[in-house]
């Protein structure tokens, strides 16, 4: 049944961090920021920011605050294999008070561009495997087509179902935090070995005066075996075997649920991959970053083309707001890809668990008391 | 300096989150 059996880990010479940044990241960041300036003049006829409010957003936000918003959301979310949306949308709505109809497409602009930094950064770092990314992406691509129809035909009020998803997310978030406790690790041999190996390598590097990386230079996620039924990948000294139909079904299920209820796909996918397959956070990024990139593109296309074609109604994004956030978000996501190897998995799971659990809790609360921002 | 950086790098996500909370609080306090 096996189509291919590969276990190759050729050592590719990697460029220095500065070279990688200058060649791959700086042009993208500069181009996105220049698009922000151009969009500002073309859409409004002047440069937004500072005392001049964003006309569509209806808020005056200093430019540094937008750049900072992009950077911190891009960095934090890429660390756990997600895009900025979960943080940048509620932040824009509740802190910056950009809470009109234009906020959703604007946020889509940020999440389409932002994972590019993580995608290129993790690819250079060896945390990249298209065999692993393929099936969840394909499943979600199909599933996300069904969502809007289910929503229109069968689901007039999605809020109770969203509350159920919130409950599931809260459980997943709590489980992620539970997974870092010594009591849990005592019962999981493979996860304990991975954690201990990471810690030992980081300690050794710190003692030698180097940055405490728990992942050795040159480590790559490789495909050991792939067929229509099973996928086996390896990273460092461990292997994980996954059912291809389950990976595809997971993508399909997440795509249907997320697009029907308008919740973030990656928000569901990351904790599910960690919990179901017991994969380290350093490995799941190989699937979730291409996944979120693809889903954001589909989302933006749907918002800009399909919805206007079907309804005749179009709400344009505040392009400059989106681009000014997206530029530094690309940098933040790239920085996350470069520094994730210095952060212990327990910290990553704590951040992912807190974000997932808190998001779930918000969906749940929103069922009982409407929140002042859209989730 | 380098030793301090070595100790701080693993804590970077929490430092960034703490800074974000501070900036948000500053914005709410002075811009609302």
Coordinates of C-alpha atoms in Angstrom, one line a residue:
Chain A
X1 CA 0.0 0.0 0.0
X2 CA 2.9 2.2 0.6
X3 CA 3.4 4.8 -2.1
X4 CA 6.7 6.0 -1.0
X5 CA 9.0 5.2 1.9
X6 CA 11.4 8.0 2.6
X7 CA 13.6 8.8 5.6
X8 CA 16.1 11.3 4.4
X9 CA 17.6 14.0 6.5
X10 CA 20.2 15.7 4.3
X11 CA 22.0 18.6 6.0
X12 CA 21.3 21.7 4.0
X13 CA 23.6 24.7 4.7
X14 CA 21.4 27.4 6.2
X15 CA 22.0 31.1 5.7
X16 CA 22.7 33.3 8.8
X17 CA 19.8 34.8 10.6
X18 CA 20.7 38.3 9.3
X19 CA 21.0 37.0 5.7
X20 CA 17.7 35.2 5.9
X21 CA 16.0 38.3 7.3
X22 CA 17.4 40.6 4.7
X23 CA 16.7 38.3 1.8
X24 CA 13.3 36.8 2.7
X25 CA 11.6 38.9 5.3
X26 CA 12.6 42.5 4.9
X27 CA 11.3 42.8 1.3
X28 CA 7.9 41.4 2.3
X29 CA 7.7 43.6 5.4
X30 CA 8.7 46.7 3.5
X31 CA 6.3 45.9 0.6
X32 CA 3.4 45.4 3.0
X33 CA 4.1 48.7 4.8
X34 CA 4.4 50.5 1.5
X35 CA 1.1 49.0 0.5
X36 CA -0.3 50.5 3.7
X37 CA 0.9 54.0 2.7
X38 CA -0.4 53.5 -0.9
X39 CA -3.8 52.2 0.3
X40 CA -4.1 55.1 2.7
X41 CA -3.7 57.7 -0.1
X42 CA -5.7 55.7 -2.7
X43 CA -8.6 54.9 -0.4
X44 CA -8.8 58.1 1.6
X45 CA -6.5 60.6 -0.1
X46 CA -4.3 61.2 2.9
X47 CA -2.0 59.3 5.3
X48 CA -3.9 57.9 8.3
X49 CA -2.6 57.5 11.8
X50 CA -2.0 59.9 14.6
X51 CA -4.6 62.6 15.0
X52 CA -6.2 61.8 11.6
X53 CA -8.7 59.0 12.2
X54 CA -9.1 55.9 9.9
X55 CA -12.3 56.9 8.0
X56 CA -13.8 53.5 7.7
X57 CA -12.7 52.3 11.1
X58 CA -13.8 55.5 12.7
X59 CA -11.0 55.6 15.2
X60 CA -7.8 57.5 15.6
X61 CA -4.9 55.2 16.5
X62 CA -1.2 56.2 16.5
X63 CA 0.7 54.4 13.9
X64 CA 3.2 52.9 16.5
X65 CA 0.2 51.2 18.2
X66 CA -0.8 49.5 15.0
X67 CA 2.7 48.3 14.4
X68 CA 3.0 47.1 18.0
X69 CA -0.4 45.3 17.7
X70 CA 0.8 43.5 14.6
X71 CA 4.1 42.5 16.1
X72 CA 2.9 41.1 19.4
X73 CA -0.1 39.2 18.0
X74 CA 2.0 37.9 15.1
X75 CA 4.8 36.7 17.5
X76 CA 2.6 35.2 20.2
X77 CA 0.2 33.3 17.9
X78 CA 2.9 32.0 15.5
X79 CA 4.7 30.5 18.5
X80 CA 1.7 28.2 18.9
X81 CA 1.2 27.7 15.2
X82 CA -1.7 30.1 14.7
X83 CA -2.5 33.4 13.0
X84 CA -3.0 36.8 14.7
X85 CA -6.9 36.8 14.4
X86 CA -7.7 35.4 17.8
X87 CA -5.9 38.3 19.5
X88 CA -6.0 41.1 16.9
X89 CA -9.8 41.0 16.3
X90 CA -10.9 41.4 20.0
X91 CA -8.1 43.8 20.6
X92 CA -9.0 46.0 17.7
X93 CA -12.7 45.9 18.7
X94 CA -12.5 46.3 22.5
X95 CA -9.2 48.2 23.1
X96 CA -8.9 50.3 19.8
X97 CA -12.7 50.5 19.5
X98 CA -12.8 49.6 15.8
X99 CA -16.1 47.8 16.2
X100 CA -18.0 48.4 13.0
X101 CA -18.7 46.1 10.0
X102 CA -15.3 46.8 8.4
X103 CA -13.4 45.1 11.2
X104 CA -13.8 41.5 10.0
X105 CA -12.5 42.0 6.4
X106 CA -9.7 44.2 7.8
X107 CA -8.7 41.4 10.2
X108 CA -8.8 38.9 7.3
X109 CA -6.2 41.1 5.5
X110 CA -3.9 40.8 8.5
X111 CA -4.3 37.0 8.9
X112 CA -3.8 36.4 5.2
X113 CA -0.4 38.1 5.2
X114 CA 0.8 37.5 8.7
X115 CA 1.6 33.7 8.6
X116 CA 3.9 34.3 5.6
X117 CA 6.7 35.2 8.1
X118 CA 6.1 32.0 10.1
X119 CA 5.8 29.9 7.0
X120 CA 9.2 31.0 5.6
X121 CA 10.8 31.0 9.0
X122 CA 9.7 27.5 10.1
X123 CA 10.6 26.2 6.6
X124 CA 14.1 27.4 7.0
X125 CA 14.2 26.0 10.5
X126 CA 13.3 22.5 9.2
X127 CA 9.9 22.5 10.9
X128 CA 8.1 21.9 7.6
X129 CA 6.5 18.9 6.1
X130 CA 4.1 19.1 3.2
X131 CA 3.0 15.4 3.6
X132 CA 1.7 16.2 7.0
X133 CA 0.1 19.5 6.0
X134 CA -1.6 18.2 2.9
X135 CA -4.5 16.2 4.4
X136 CA -5.8 18.6 7.0
X137 CA -5.5 21.4 4.4
X138 CA -7.4 19.4 1.8
X139 CA -10.1 18.3 4.3
X140 CA -10.6 21.9 5.5
X141 CA -10.7 23.2 2.0
X142 CA -13.6 20.9 1.3
X143 CA -15.3 21.3 4.6
X144 CA -15.2 25.1 4.5
X145 CA -17.3 25.1 1.3
X146 CA -20.2 23.3 3.1
X147 CA -20.3 25.6 6.1
X148 CA -22.1 28.7 4.6
X149 CA -24.8 26.5 3.1
X150 CA -25.4 24.6 6.4
X151 CA -25.5 28.0 8.1
X152 CA -28.1 29.4 5.7
X153 CA -30.3 26.3 5.4
X154 CA -30.3 24.7 8.8
X155 CA -28.8 27.1 11.4
X156 CA -30.6 30.3 11.9
X157 CA -29.1 30.9 15.4
X158 CA -25.4 29.7 15.6
X159 CA -24.9 31.1 19.2
X160 CA -25.9 27.9 21.1
X161 CA -23.7 25.8 18.8
X162 CA -20.9 28.2 19.3
X163 CA -21.3 27.8 23.0
X164 CA -20.9 24.0 22.5
X165 CA -17.7 24.6 20.5
X166 CA -16.6 27.0 23.4
X167 CA -17.2 24.2 25.9
X168 CA -15.0 21.8 23.7
X169 CA -12.3 24.5 23.4
X170 CA -12.3 25.2 27.1
X171 CA -11.8 21.5 27.7
X172 CA -9.0 21.3 25.1
X173 CA -7.3 24.4 26.6
X174 CA -7.5 22.9 30.1
X175 CA -6.1 19.6 28.7
X176 CA -3.2 21.4 27.1
X177 CA -2.3 23.0 30.5
X178 CA -2.8 19.6 32.2
X179 CA -0.4 18.1 29.7
X180 CA 2.5 20.1 31.2
X181 CA 2.0 18.8 34.7
X182 CA 4.5 16.2 36.1
X183 CA 1.6 14.0 37.0
X184 CA 0.5 13.8 33.3
X185 CA 4.0 13.4 32.0
X186 CA 4.6 10.4 34.4
X187 CA 2.0 8.5 32.4
X188 CA 3.2 9.4 28.9
X189 CA 6.6 7.9 28.1
X190 CA 7.2 9.5 24.6
X191 CA 6.1 13.0 25.7
X192 CA 8.3 12.8 28.9
X193 CA 11.3 11.6 26.8
X194 CA 10.8 14.6 24.4
X195 CA 10.5 17.1 27.3
X196 CA 13.6 15.7 29.1
X197 CA 15.6 15.6 25.8
X198 CA 14.7 19.2 25.1
X199 CA 15.5 20.3 28.6
X200 CA 18.9 18.5 28.6
X201 CA 19.9 20.1 25.3
X202 CA 18.8 23.5 26.4
X203 CA 20.7 23.2 29.6
X204 CA 23.8 22.0 27.8
X205 CA 23.7 24.9 25.4
X206 CA 23.2 27.5 28.2
X207 CA 26.1 26.0 30.1
X208 CA 28.3 26.4 27.0
X209 CA 27.3 30.1 26.8
X210 CA 25.0 29.6 23.8
X211 CA 21.3 30.4 23.5
X212 CA 19.3 27.5 25.2
X213 CA 18.0 25.8 22.1
X214 CA 16.3 22.4 22.9
X215 CA 16.3 21.6 19.2
X216 CA 19.7 20.9 17.6
X217 CA 20.8 22.8 14.5
X218 CA 19.9 20.8 11.3
X219 CA 16.9 19.0 12.9
X220 CA 14.1 18.5 10.4
X221 CA 10.6 16.9 10.3
X222 CA 11.0 14.1 7.8
X223 CA 8.5 11.7 6.2
X224 CA 9.4 8.2 7.1
X225 CA 6.5 6.5 5.4
X226 CA 3.4 7.6 3.5
X227 CA 0.5 5.8 2.0
X228 CA -3.2 6.4 1.4
X229 CA -3.8 5.1 4.9
X230 CA -0.9 6.0 7.1
X231 CA 1.6 8.8 7.5
X232 CA 4.7 8.4 9.6
X233 CA 6.8 11.4 10.4
X234 CA 10.0 11.8 12.4
X235 CA 11.5 14.6 14.3
X236 CA 14.7 14.3 16.4
X237 CA 14.7 10.7 17.8
X238 CA 10.9 10.2 17.8
X239 CA 8.3 9.1 15.3
X240 CA 4.6 9.6 15.0
X241 CA 2.2 7.4 13.0
X242 CA -1.0 9.0 11.9
X243 CA -4.0 7.7 10.0
X244 CA -4.4 9.7 6.8
X245 CA -8.3 9.3 6.8
X246 CA -8.3 10.7 10.4
X247 CA -6.1 13.7 9.4
X248 CA -8.4 14.3 6.4
X249 CA -11.5 13.9 8.5
X250 CA -10.1 16.2 11.1
X251 CA -9.6 18.9 8.5
X252 CA -13.0 18.3 7.0
X253 CA -14.7 18.4 10.4
X254 CA -12.8 21.5 11.5
X255 CA -13.6 23.2 8.1
X256 CA -17.3 22.5 8.4
X257 CA -17.6 23.5 12.1
X258 CA -15.5 26.6 11.8
X259 CA -17.1 27.9 8.6
X260 CA -20.6 27.1 9.8
X261 CA -20.2 28.9 13.1
X262 CA -17.6 31.5 12.0
X263 CA -14.9 30.4 14.4
X264 CA -11.2 30.3 13.6
X265 CA -10.1 27.0 12.0
X266 CA -6.6 27.1 13.5
X267 CA -8.0 27.8 16.9
X268 CA -9.6 24.4 16.7
X269 CA -6.9 22.6 14.8
X270 CA -3.9 23.3 17.0
X271 CA -5.2 21.9 20.3
X272 CA -6.8 19.0 18.4
X273 CA -3.6 18.0 16.8
X274 CA -1.7 18.2 20.0
X275 CA -4.3 16.3 22.0
X276 CA -5.2 13.6 19.5
X277 CA -1.8 12.7 18.1
X278 CA 0.4 13.7 21.1
X279 CA 2.5 15.8 18.8
X280 CA 5.0 18.4 20.1
X281 CA 4.2 22.0 19.4
X282 CA 7.5 22.2 17.4
X283 CA 6.0 19.6 15.0
X284 CA 2.4 20.8 14.6
X285 CA 3.4 24.1 13.2
X286 CA 4.4 22.2 10.0
X287 CA 0.7 21.6 9.4
X288 CA -1.1 24.5 11.1
X289 CA 0.9 27.3 9.5
X290 CA 0.2 26.3 5.9
X291 CA -3.4 25.4 7.1
X292 CA -4.1 28.9 8.5
X293 CA -2.6 30.6 5.5
X294 CA -4.8 28.6 3.1
X295 CA -7.9 29.1 5.2
X296 CA -7.3 32.9 5.5
X297 CA -7.0 33.1 1.7
X298 CA -10.2 31.2 1.3
X299 CA -11.9 33.4 3.8
X300 CA -10.7 36.6 2.2
X301 CA -11.7 35.4 -1.3
X302 CA -15.2 34.5 0.1
X303 CA -15.5 37.9 1.7
X304 CA -14.3 39.9 -1.3
X305 CA -15.8 37.8 -4.1
X306 CA -18.4 35.2 -3.2
X307 CA -20.4 37.1 -0.6
X308 CA -20.7 40.3 -2.8
X309 CA -21.7 38.1 -5.8
X310 CA -24.4 36.3 -3.8
X311 CA -25.7 39.2 -1.8
X312 CA -24.7 42.2 -3.8
X313 CA -23.3 43.8 -0.6
X314 CA -19.6 44.6 -0.1
X315 CA -18.0 45.9 3.0
X316 CA -14.4 47.0 2.1
X317 CA -11.6 46.5 4.6
X318 CA -9.8 49.4 6.1
X319 CA -6.8 48.5 3.9
X320 CA -4.2 50.8 5.5
X321 CA -5.1 49.5 9.0
X322 CA -4.7 45.9 7.8
X323 CA -1.4 46.5 6.0
X324 CA 0.2 48.5 8.8
X325 CA -0.7 45.7 11.3
X326 CA 0.3 42.9 8.8
X327 CA 3.8 44.2 8.1
X328 CA 5.1 43.9 11.7
X329 CA 2.9 40.8 12.2
X330 CA 5.0 39.1 9.5
X331 CA 8.2 40.1 11.4
X332 CA 6.7 38.9 14.7
X333 CA 5.7 35.5 13.2
X334 CA 9.2 35.1 11.7
X335 CA 10.8 36.0 15.0
X336 CA 8.5 33.3 16.6
X337 CA 9.7 30.7 14.1
X338 CA 13.3 31.6 14.9
X339 CA 12.9 31.7 18.7
X340 CA 10.4 28.8 19.3
X341 CA 13.3 26.4 19.8
X342 CA 14.5 28.4 22.8
X343 CA 11.1 28.2 24.5
X344 CA 10.3 25.0 26.5
X345 CA 7.2 23.1 25.4
X346 CA 5.6 23.6 28.7
X347 CA 5.5 27.4 28.1
X348 CA 4.2 27.0 24.6
X349 CA 1.4 24.7 25.8
X350 CA 0.7 27.1 28.7
X351 CA 0.2 29.9 26.1
X352 CA -1.8 27.7 23.7
X353 CA -3.9 26.3 26.6
X354 CA -4.6 29.8 28.0
X355 CA -5.5 31.2 24.6
X356 CA -7.7 28.2 23.7
X357 CA -9.4 28.0 27.1
X358 CA -10.0 31.7 27.3
X359 CA -11.4 31.8 23.8
X360 CA -13.7 28.8 24.6
X361 CA -14.8 30.5 27.8
X362 CA -15.7 33.7 25.8
X363 CA -17.8 31.7 23.3
X364 CA -19.5 30.1 26.3
X365 CA -20.1 33.4 28.2
X366 CA -21.4 35.0 25.0
X367 CA -24.3 32.6 25.1
X368 CA -25.4 33.8 28.5
X369 CA -24.3 37.5 28.4
X370 CA -23.6 39.2 25.0
X371 CA -20.0 40.4 24.9
X372 CA -19.0 44.0 24.0
X373 CA -17.0 42.6 21.1
X374 CA -17.6 40.1 18.3
X375 CA -16.0 36.6 18.6
Chain B
X1 CA 24.6 40.8 29.1
X2 CA 24.7 37.6 27.1
X3 CA 24.0 35.5 30.3
X4 CA 21.0 37.7 31.0
X5 CA 19.7 37.2 27.4
X6 CA 20.2 33.4 27.7
X7 CA 18.0 33.5 30.8
X8 CA 15.4 35.8 29.2
X9 CA 14.9 34.2 25.8
X10 CA 12.8 31.3 27.0
X11 CA 10.5 33.8 28.8
X12 CA 10.1 36.0 25.7
X13 CA 6.4 35.0 25.1
X14 CA 5.4 36.1 28.6
X15 CA 7.5 39.3 28.4
X16 CA 5.7 40.2 25.1
X17 CA 2.3 39.4 26.6
X18 CA 3.0 41.5 29.7
X19 CA 4.1 44.4 27.5
X20 CA 1.0 44.1 25.4
X21 CA -1.1 44.2 28.5
X22 CA 0.7 47.4 29.6
X23 CA 0.3 49.1 26.2
X24 CA -3.4 48.2 26.2
X25 CA -3.8 49.6 29.7
X26 CA -2.0 52.8 28.7
X27 CA -4.3 53.2 25.6
X28 CA -7.4 52.7 27.7
X29 CA -6.2 55.1 30.4
X30 CA -5.1 57.9 28.0
X31 CA -7.0 57.6 24.8
X32 CA -10.5 56.5 25.7

